[in-house]
Structures are given as structure tokens and as C-alpha cells.
Amino acid sequence: MTSMRGSQMMGESEEGQKMRFQIELEFVQCLANPNYLNFLAQRGVFKEQTMINYLKYLLYWKEPEYAKYLKYPQCLFMLELLQSEHFRKELMNSQCTKFIDDQQLLHWQHYQRS
């Protein structure tokens, strides 16, 4: 699997590596937002092979050395679900998106009480 370490081997500058890290961190965390996923799905972004490959590449964020930087860990669950073509198609459905959003809110409410 290629990750940030791979960019070092390809000769990317230290500044370029930092920028890539920040961009990928921000994008991965955006995956925690079901409305953003719906937006992308409705525009056909998840049908593009380059995006499917990119989502697979981003799985390196599940490794502890990278996951520790995430503020929204549910984004990793969404990233895993996005590996499924069926899930990517379902995200076009606003009801599906609302259900995911509601479930996240319920989880946060319960988590805060514990």
C-alpha cells in the first residue's frame, strides 16, 4: 500500500509531504459528513475509477500512526463502507443519507451521557 512514506521514496519534498498530509487528513475527515457524501454521490464522483482508487489508497489512515490525527474517527468507518459499490450507490438516496446522519447524532447523544 502506498502512503505518505511512499511519497518520500518518490522524491516529494518535505513541504509537499506536509501539504499532502493536510489535504488527505481534511478530505478523510470530510467523509464523516453524510451530507457531503450525498453531494459527491449525486454528482457521480463515486462512479469515477480514479475516486474509487483514491478511496482505496486512503485506507492507510486506519493505521494507528495516522489515525491518531483524526478528530472524527467515524470517518474511518465511512471510508471502509465507501469501498463497497453498493454503499456508494445508496449514498445518492437522500433518505439513506438522513438515516446515517440521524444514527450519528444518536450515537453522539448516547456517548455524551456515558
mmCIF file with all atom_site columns, C-alpha atoms in Angstrom:
data_model
loop_
_atom_site.group_PDB
_atom_site.id
_atom_site.type_symbol
_atom_site.label_atom_id
_atom_site.label_alt_id
_atom_site.label_comp_id
_atom_site.label_asym_id
_atom_site.label_entity_id
_atom_site.label_seq_id
_atom_site.pdbx_PDB_ins_code
_atom_site.Cartn_x
_atom_site.Cartn_y
_atom_site.Cartn_z
_atom_site.occupancy
_atom_site.B_iso_or_equiv
_atom_site.pdbx_formal_charge
_atom_site.auth_seq_id
_atom_site.auth_comp_id
_atom_site.auth_asym_id
_atom_site.auth_atom_id
_atom_site.pdbx_PDB_model_num
ATOM 1   C CA . MET A 1 1   ? 0.000   0.000  0.000   1.00 0.00 ? 1   MET A CA 1
ATOM 2   C CA . THR A 1 2   ? 1.333   3.421  -0.884  1.00 0.00 ? 2   THR A CA 1
ATOM 3   C CA . SER A 1 3   ? 1.126   6.032  1.845   1.00 0.00 ? 3   SER A CA 1
ATOM 4   C CA . MET A 1 4   ? 2.952   9.140  2.944   1.00 0.00 ? 4   MET A CA 1
ATOM 5   C CA . ARG A 1 5   ? 6.074   7.001  3.200   1.00 0.00 ? 5   ARG A CA 1
ATOM 6   C CA . GLY A 1 6   ? 5.687   6.220  -0.481  1.00 0.00 ? 6   GLY A CA 1
ATOM 7   C CA . SER A 1 7   ? 5.780   9.905  -1.325  1.00 0.00 ? 7   SER A CA 1
ATOM 8   C CA . GLN A 1 8   ? 9.164   10.185 0.383   1.00 0.00 ? 8   GLN A CA 1
ATOM 9   C CA . MET A 1 9   ? 10.515  7.459  -1.872  1.00 0.00 ? 9   MET A CA 1
ATOM 10  C CA . MET A 1 10  ? 9.113   9.203  -4.953  1.00 0.00 ? 10  MET A CA 1
ATOM 11  C CA . GLY A 1 11  ? 11.165  12.290 -4.130  1.00 0.00 ? 11  GLY A CA 1
ATOM 12  C CA . GLU A 1 12  ? 8.360   14.545 -2.905  1.00 0.00 ? 12  GLU A CA 1
ATOM 13  C CA . SER A 1 13  ? 9.746   17.487 -0.911  1.00 0.00 ? 13  SER A CA 1
ATOM 14  C CA . GLU A 1 14  ? 9.144   17.741 2.817   1.00 0.00 ? 14  GLU A CA 1
ATOM 15  C CA . GLU A 1 15  ? 6.861   20.723 2.210   1.00 0.00 ? 15  GLU A CA 1
ATOM 16  C CA . GLY A 1 16  ? 4.948   18.730 -0.410  1.00 0.00 ? 16  GLY A CA 1
ATOM 17  C CA . GLN A 1 17  ? 4.591   15.839 2.031   1.00 0.00 ? 17  GLN A CA 1
ATOM 18  C CA . LYS A 1 18  ? 3.160   18.149 4.700   1.00 0.00 ? 18  LYS A CA 1
ATOM 19  C CA . MET A 1 19  ? 0.707   19.634 2.222   1.00 0.00 ? 19  MET A CA 1
ATOM 20  C CA . ARG A 1 20  ? -0.391  16.173 1.033   1.00 0.00 ? 20  ARG A CA 1
ATOM 21  C CA . PHE A 1 21  ? -0.830  15.077 4.663   1.00 0.00 ? 21  PHE A CA 1
ATOM 22  C CA . GLN A 1 22  ? -3.030  18.102 5.448   1.00 0.00 ? 22  GLN A CA 1
ATOM 23  C CA . ILE A 1 23  ? -5.135  17.722 2.309   1.00 0.00 ? 23  ILE A CA 1
ATOM 24  C CA . GLU A 1 24  ? -5.671  13.995 2.800   1.00 0.00 ? 24  GLU A CA 1
ATOM 25  C CA . LEU A 1 25  ? -6.395  14.464 6.520   1.00 0.00 ? 25  LEU A CA 1
ATOM 26  C CA . GLU A 1 26  ? -9.029  17.085 5.743   1.00 0.00 ? 26  GLU A CA 1
ATOM 27  C CA . PHE A 1 27  ? -10.623 15.007 2.980   1.00 0.00 ? 27  PHE A CA 1
ATOM 28  C CA . VAL A 1 28  ? -10.732 11.814 5.056   1.00 0.00 ? 28  VAL A CA 1
ATOM 29  C CA . GLN A 1 29  ? -12.420 13.699 7.901   1.00 0.00 ? 29  GLN A CA 1
ATOM 30  C CA . CYS A 1 30  ? -14.983 15.153 5.482   1.00 0.00 ? 30  CYS A CA 1
ATOM 31  C CA . LEU A 1 31  ? -16.068 11.564 4.836   1.00 0.00 ? 31  LEU A CA 1
ATOM 32  C CA . ALA A 1 32  ? -17.682 11.611 8.298   1.00 0.00 ? 32  ALA A CA 1
ATOM 33  C CA . ASN A 1 33  ? -20.296 14.024 6.916   1.00 0.00 ? 33  ASN A CA 1
ATOM 34  C CA . PRO A 1 34  ? -23.143 12.050 5.276   1.00 0.00 ? 34  PRO A CA 1
ATOM 35  C CA . ASN A 1 35  ? -24.435 15.179 3.524   1.00 0.00 ? 35  ASN A CA 1
ATOM 36  C CA . TYR A 1 36  ? -21.052 15.690 1.873   1.00 0.00 ? 36  TYR A CA 1
ATOM 37  C CA . LEU A 1 37  ? -21.074 12.044 0.776   1.00 0.00 ? 37  LEU A CA 1
ATOM 38  C CA . ASN A 1 38  ? -24.553 12.536 -0.689  1.00 0.00 ? 38  ASN A CA 1
ATOM 39  C CA . PHE A 1 39  ? -23.322 15.646 -2.515  1.00 0.00 ? 39  PHE A CA 1
ATOM 40  C CA . LEU A 1 40  ? -20.441 13.695 -4.059  1.00 0.00 ? 40  LEU A CA 1
ATOM 41  C CA . ALA A 1 41  ? -22.638 10.715 -4.930  1.00 0.00 ? 41  ALA A CA 1
ATOM 42  C CA . GLN A 1 42  ? -25.280 12.833 -6.640  1.00 0.00 ? 42  GLN A CA 1
ATOM 43  C CA . ARG A 1 43  ? -22.589 14.386 -8.822  1.00 0.00 ? 43  ARG A CA 1
ATOM 44  C CA . GLY A 1 44  ? -21.307 10.976 -9.883  1.00 0.00 ? 44  GLY A CA 1
ATOM 45  C CA . VAL A 1 45  ? -17.926 11.341 -8.184  1.00 0.00 ? 45  VAL A CA 1
ATOM 46  C CA . PHE A 1 46  ? -18.116 7.840  -6.683  1.00 0.00 ? 46  PHE A CA 1
ATOM 47  C CA . LYS A 1 47  ? -18.598 6.323  -10.137 1.00 0.00 ? 47  LYS A CA 1
ATOM 48  C CA . GLU A 1 48  ? -15.179 7.533  -11.300 1.00 0.00 ? 48  GLU A CA 1
ATOM 49  C CA . GLN A 1 49  ? -12.454 4.900  -11.158 1.00 0.00 ? 49  GLN A CA 1
ATOM 50  C CA . THR A 1 50  ? -9.894  7.484  -10.058 1.00 0.00 ? 50  THR A CA 1
ATOM 51  C CA . MET A 1 51  ? -12.011 8.292  -6.978  1.00 0.00 ? 51  MET A CA 1
ATOM 52  C CA . ILE A 1 52  ? -12.528 4.598  -6.210  1.00 0.00 ? 52  ILE A CA 1
ATOM 53  C CA . ASN A 1 53  ? -8.750  4.098  -6.400  1.00 0.00 ? 53  ASN A CA 1
ATOM 54  C CA . TYR A 1 54  ? -8.179  7.155  -4.219  1.00 0.00 ? 54  TYR A CA 1
ATOM 55  C CA . LEU A 1 55  ? -10.588 5.851  -1.565  1.00 0.00 ? 55  LEU A CA 1
ATOM 56  C CA . LYS A 1 56  ? -8.686  2.568  -1.537  1.00 0.00 ? 56  LYS A CA 1
ATOM 57  C CA . TYR A 1 57  ? -5.378  4.429  -1.241  1.00 0.00 ? 57  TYR A CA 1
ATOM 58  C CA . LEU A 1 58  ? -6.733  6.408  1.740   1.00 0.00 ? 58  LEU A CA 1
ATOM 59  C CA . LEU A 1 59  ? -7.192  3.226  3.779   1.00 0.00 ? 59  LEU A CA 1
ATOM 60  C CA . TYR A 1 60  ? -3.723  3.843  5.212   1.00 0.00 ? 60  TYR A CA 1
ATOM 61  C CA . TRP A 1 61  ? -5.458  6.298  7.586   1.00 0.00 ? 61  TRP A CA 1
ATOM 62  C CA . LYS A 1 62  ? -6.731  3.274  9.522   1.00 0.00 ? 62  LYS A CA 1
ATOM 63  C CA . GLU A 1 63  ? -3.190  2.586  10.724  1.00 0.00 ? 63  GLU A CA 1
ATOM 64  C CA . PRO A 1 64  ? -2.600  3.928  14.269  1.00 0.00 ? 64  PRO A CA 1
ATOM 65  C CA . GLU A 1 65  ? 0.321   6.126  13.211  1.00 0.00 ? 65  GLU A CA 1
ATOM 66  C CA . TYR A 1 66  ? -2.116  8.138  11.048  1.00 0.00 ? 66  TYR A CA 1
ATOM 67  C CA . ALA A 1 67  ? -5.465  7.560  12.807  1.00 0.00 ? 67  ALA A CA 1
ATOM 68  C CA . LYS A 1 68  ? -4.204  9.389  15.894  1.00 0.00 ? 68  LYS A CA 1
ATOM 69  C CA . TYR A 1 69  ? -4.529  12.684 13.975  1.00 0.00 ? 69  TYR A CA 1
ATOM 70  C CA . LEU A 1 70  ? -8.251  12.249 13.249  1.00 0.00 ? 70  LEU A CA 1
ATOM 71  C CA . LYS A 1 71  ? -10.812 14.283 15.188  1.00 0.00 ? 71  LYS A CA 1
ATOM 72  C CA . TYR A 1 72  ? -13.762 12.407 13.693  1.00 0.00 ? 72  TYR A CA 1
ATOM 73  C CA . PRO A 1 73  ? -12.978 8.688  13.917  1.00 0.00 ? 73  PRO A CA 1
ATOM 74  C CA . GLN A 1 74  ? -16.305 7.736  12.308  1.00 0.00 ? 74  GLN A CA 1
ATOM 75  C CA . CYS A 1 75  ? -14.733 8.880  9.044   1.00 0.00 ? 75  CYS A CA 1
ATOM 76  C CA . LEU A 1 76  ? -12.745 5.617  9.063   1.00 0.00 ? 76  LEU A CA 1
ATOM 77  C CA . PHE A 1 77  ? -15.961 3.625  9.221   1.00 0.00 ? 77  PHE A CA 1
ATOM 78  C CA . MET A 1 78  ? -17.327 5.620  6.293   1.00 0.00 ? 78  MET A CA 1
ATOM 79  C CA . LEU A 1 79  ? -14.072 5.154  4.396   1.00 0.00 ? 79  LEU A CA 1
ATOM 80  C CA . GLU A 1 80  ? -14.419 1.403  4.886   1.00 0.00 ? 80  GLU A CA 1
ATOM 81  C CA . LEU A 1 81  ? -18.062 1.477  3.718   1.00 0.00 ? 81  LEU A CA 1
ATOM 82  C CA . LEU A 1 82  ? -17.073 3.512  0.664   1.00 0.00 ? 82  LEU A CA 1
ATOM 83  C CA . GLN A 1 83  ? -15.042 0.547  -0.552  1.00 0.00 ? 83  GLN A CA 1
ATOM 84  C CA . SER A 1 84  ? -18.411 -1.063 -1.382  1.00 0.00 ? 84  SER A CA 1
ATOM 85  C CA . GLU A 1 85  ? -20.019 -0.186 -4.716  1.00 0.00 ? 85  GLU A CA 1
ATOM 86  C CA . HIS A 1 86  ? -23.454 -0.851 -3.196  1.00 0.00 ? 86  HIS A CA 1
ATOM 87  C CA . PHE A 1 87  ? -22.873 1.703  -0.427  1.00 0.00 ? 87  PHE A CA 1
ATOM 88  C CA . ARG A 1 88  ? -21.576 4.293  -2.903  1.00 0.00 ? 88  ARG A CA 1
ATOM 89  C CA . LYS A 1 89  ? -24.768 3.880  -4.947  1.00 0.00 ? 89  LYS A CA 1
ATOM 90  C CA . GLU A 1 90  ? -27.013 4.090  -1.870  1.00 0.00 ? 90  GLU A CA 1
ATOM 91  C CA . LEU A 1 91  ? -25.494 7.444  -0.943  1.00 0.00 ? 91  LEU A CA 1
ATOM 92  C CA . MET A 1 92  ? -27.366 9.005  -3.858  1.00 0.00 ? 92  MET A CA 1
ATOM 93  C CA . ASN A 1 93  ? -30.560 8.397  -1.871  1.00 0.00 ? 93  ASN A CA 1
ATOM 94  C CA . SER A 1 94  ? -31.300 11.324 0.463   1.00 0.00 ? 94  SER A CA 1
ATOM 95  C CA . GLN A 1 95  ? -33.205 9.022  2.829   1.00 0.00 ? 95  GLN A CA 1
ATOM 96  C CA . CYS A 1 96  ? -30.102 6.875  3.249   1.00 0.00 ? 96  CYS A CA 1
ATOM 97  C CA . THR A 1 97  ? -28.038 9.965  3.981   1.00 0.00 ? 97  THR A CA 1
ATOM 98  C CA . LYS A 1 98  ? -30.581 11.195 6.531   1.00 0.00 ? 98  LYS A CA 1
ATOM 99  C CA . PHE A 1 99  ? -30.600 7.791  8.233   1.00 0.00 ? 99  PHE A CA 1
ATOM 100 C CA . ILE A 1 100 ? -26.791 7.841  8.563   1.00 0.00 ? 100 ILE A CA 1
ATOM 101 C CA . ASP A 1 101 ? -26.889 11.412 9.856   1.00 0.00 ? 101 ASP A CA 1
ATOM 102 C CA . ASP A 1 102 ? -29.590 10.514 12.422  1.00 0.00 ? 102 ASP A CA 1
ATOM 103 C CA . GLN A 1 103 ? -27.624 7.478  13.590  1.00 0.00 ? 103 GLN A CA 1
ATOM 104 C CA . GLN A 1 104 ? -24.507 9.592  14.108  1.00 0.00 ? 104 GLN A CA 1
ATOM 105 C CA . LEU A 1 105 ? -26.463 12.120 16.149  1.00 0.00 ? 105 LEU A CA 1
ATOM 106 C CA . LEU A 1 106 ? -27.991 9.378  18.285  1.00 0.00 ? 106 LEU A CA 1
ATOM 107 C CA . HIS A 1 107 ? -24.549 7.889  18.862  1.00 0.00 ? 107 HIS A CA 1
ATOM 108 C CA . TRP A 1 108 ? -23.108 11.250 19.917  1.00 0.00 ? 108 TRP A CA 1
ATOM 109 C CA . GLN A 1 109 ? -26.040 11.888 22.278  1.00 0.00 ? 109 GLN A CA 1
ATOM 110 C CA . HIS A 1 110 ? -25.633 8.490  23.901  1.00 0.00 ? 110 HIS A CA 1
ATOM 111 C CA . TYR A 1 111 ? -21.837 8.785  24.022  1.00 0.00 ? 111 TYR A CA 1
ATOM 112 C CA . GLN A 1 112 ? -22.043 12.143 25.845  1.00 0.00 ? 112 GLN A CA 1
ATOM 113 C CA . ARG A 1 113 ? -24.264 10.612 28.555  1.00 0.00 ? 113 ARG A CA 1
ATOM 114 C CA . SER A 1 114 ? -21.881 7.734  29.231  1.00 0.00 ? 114 SER A CA 1
#
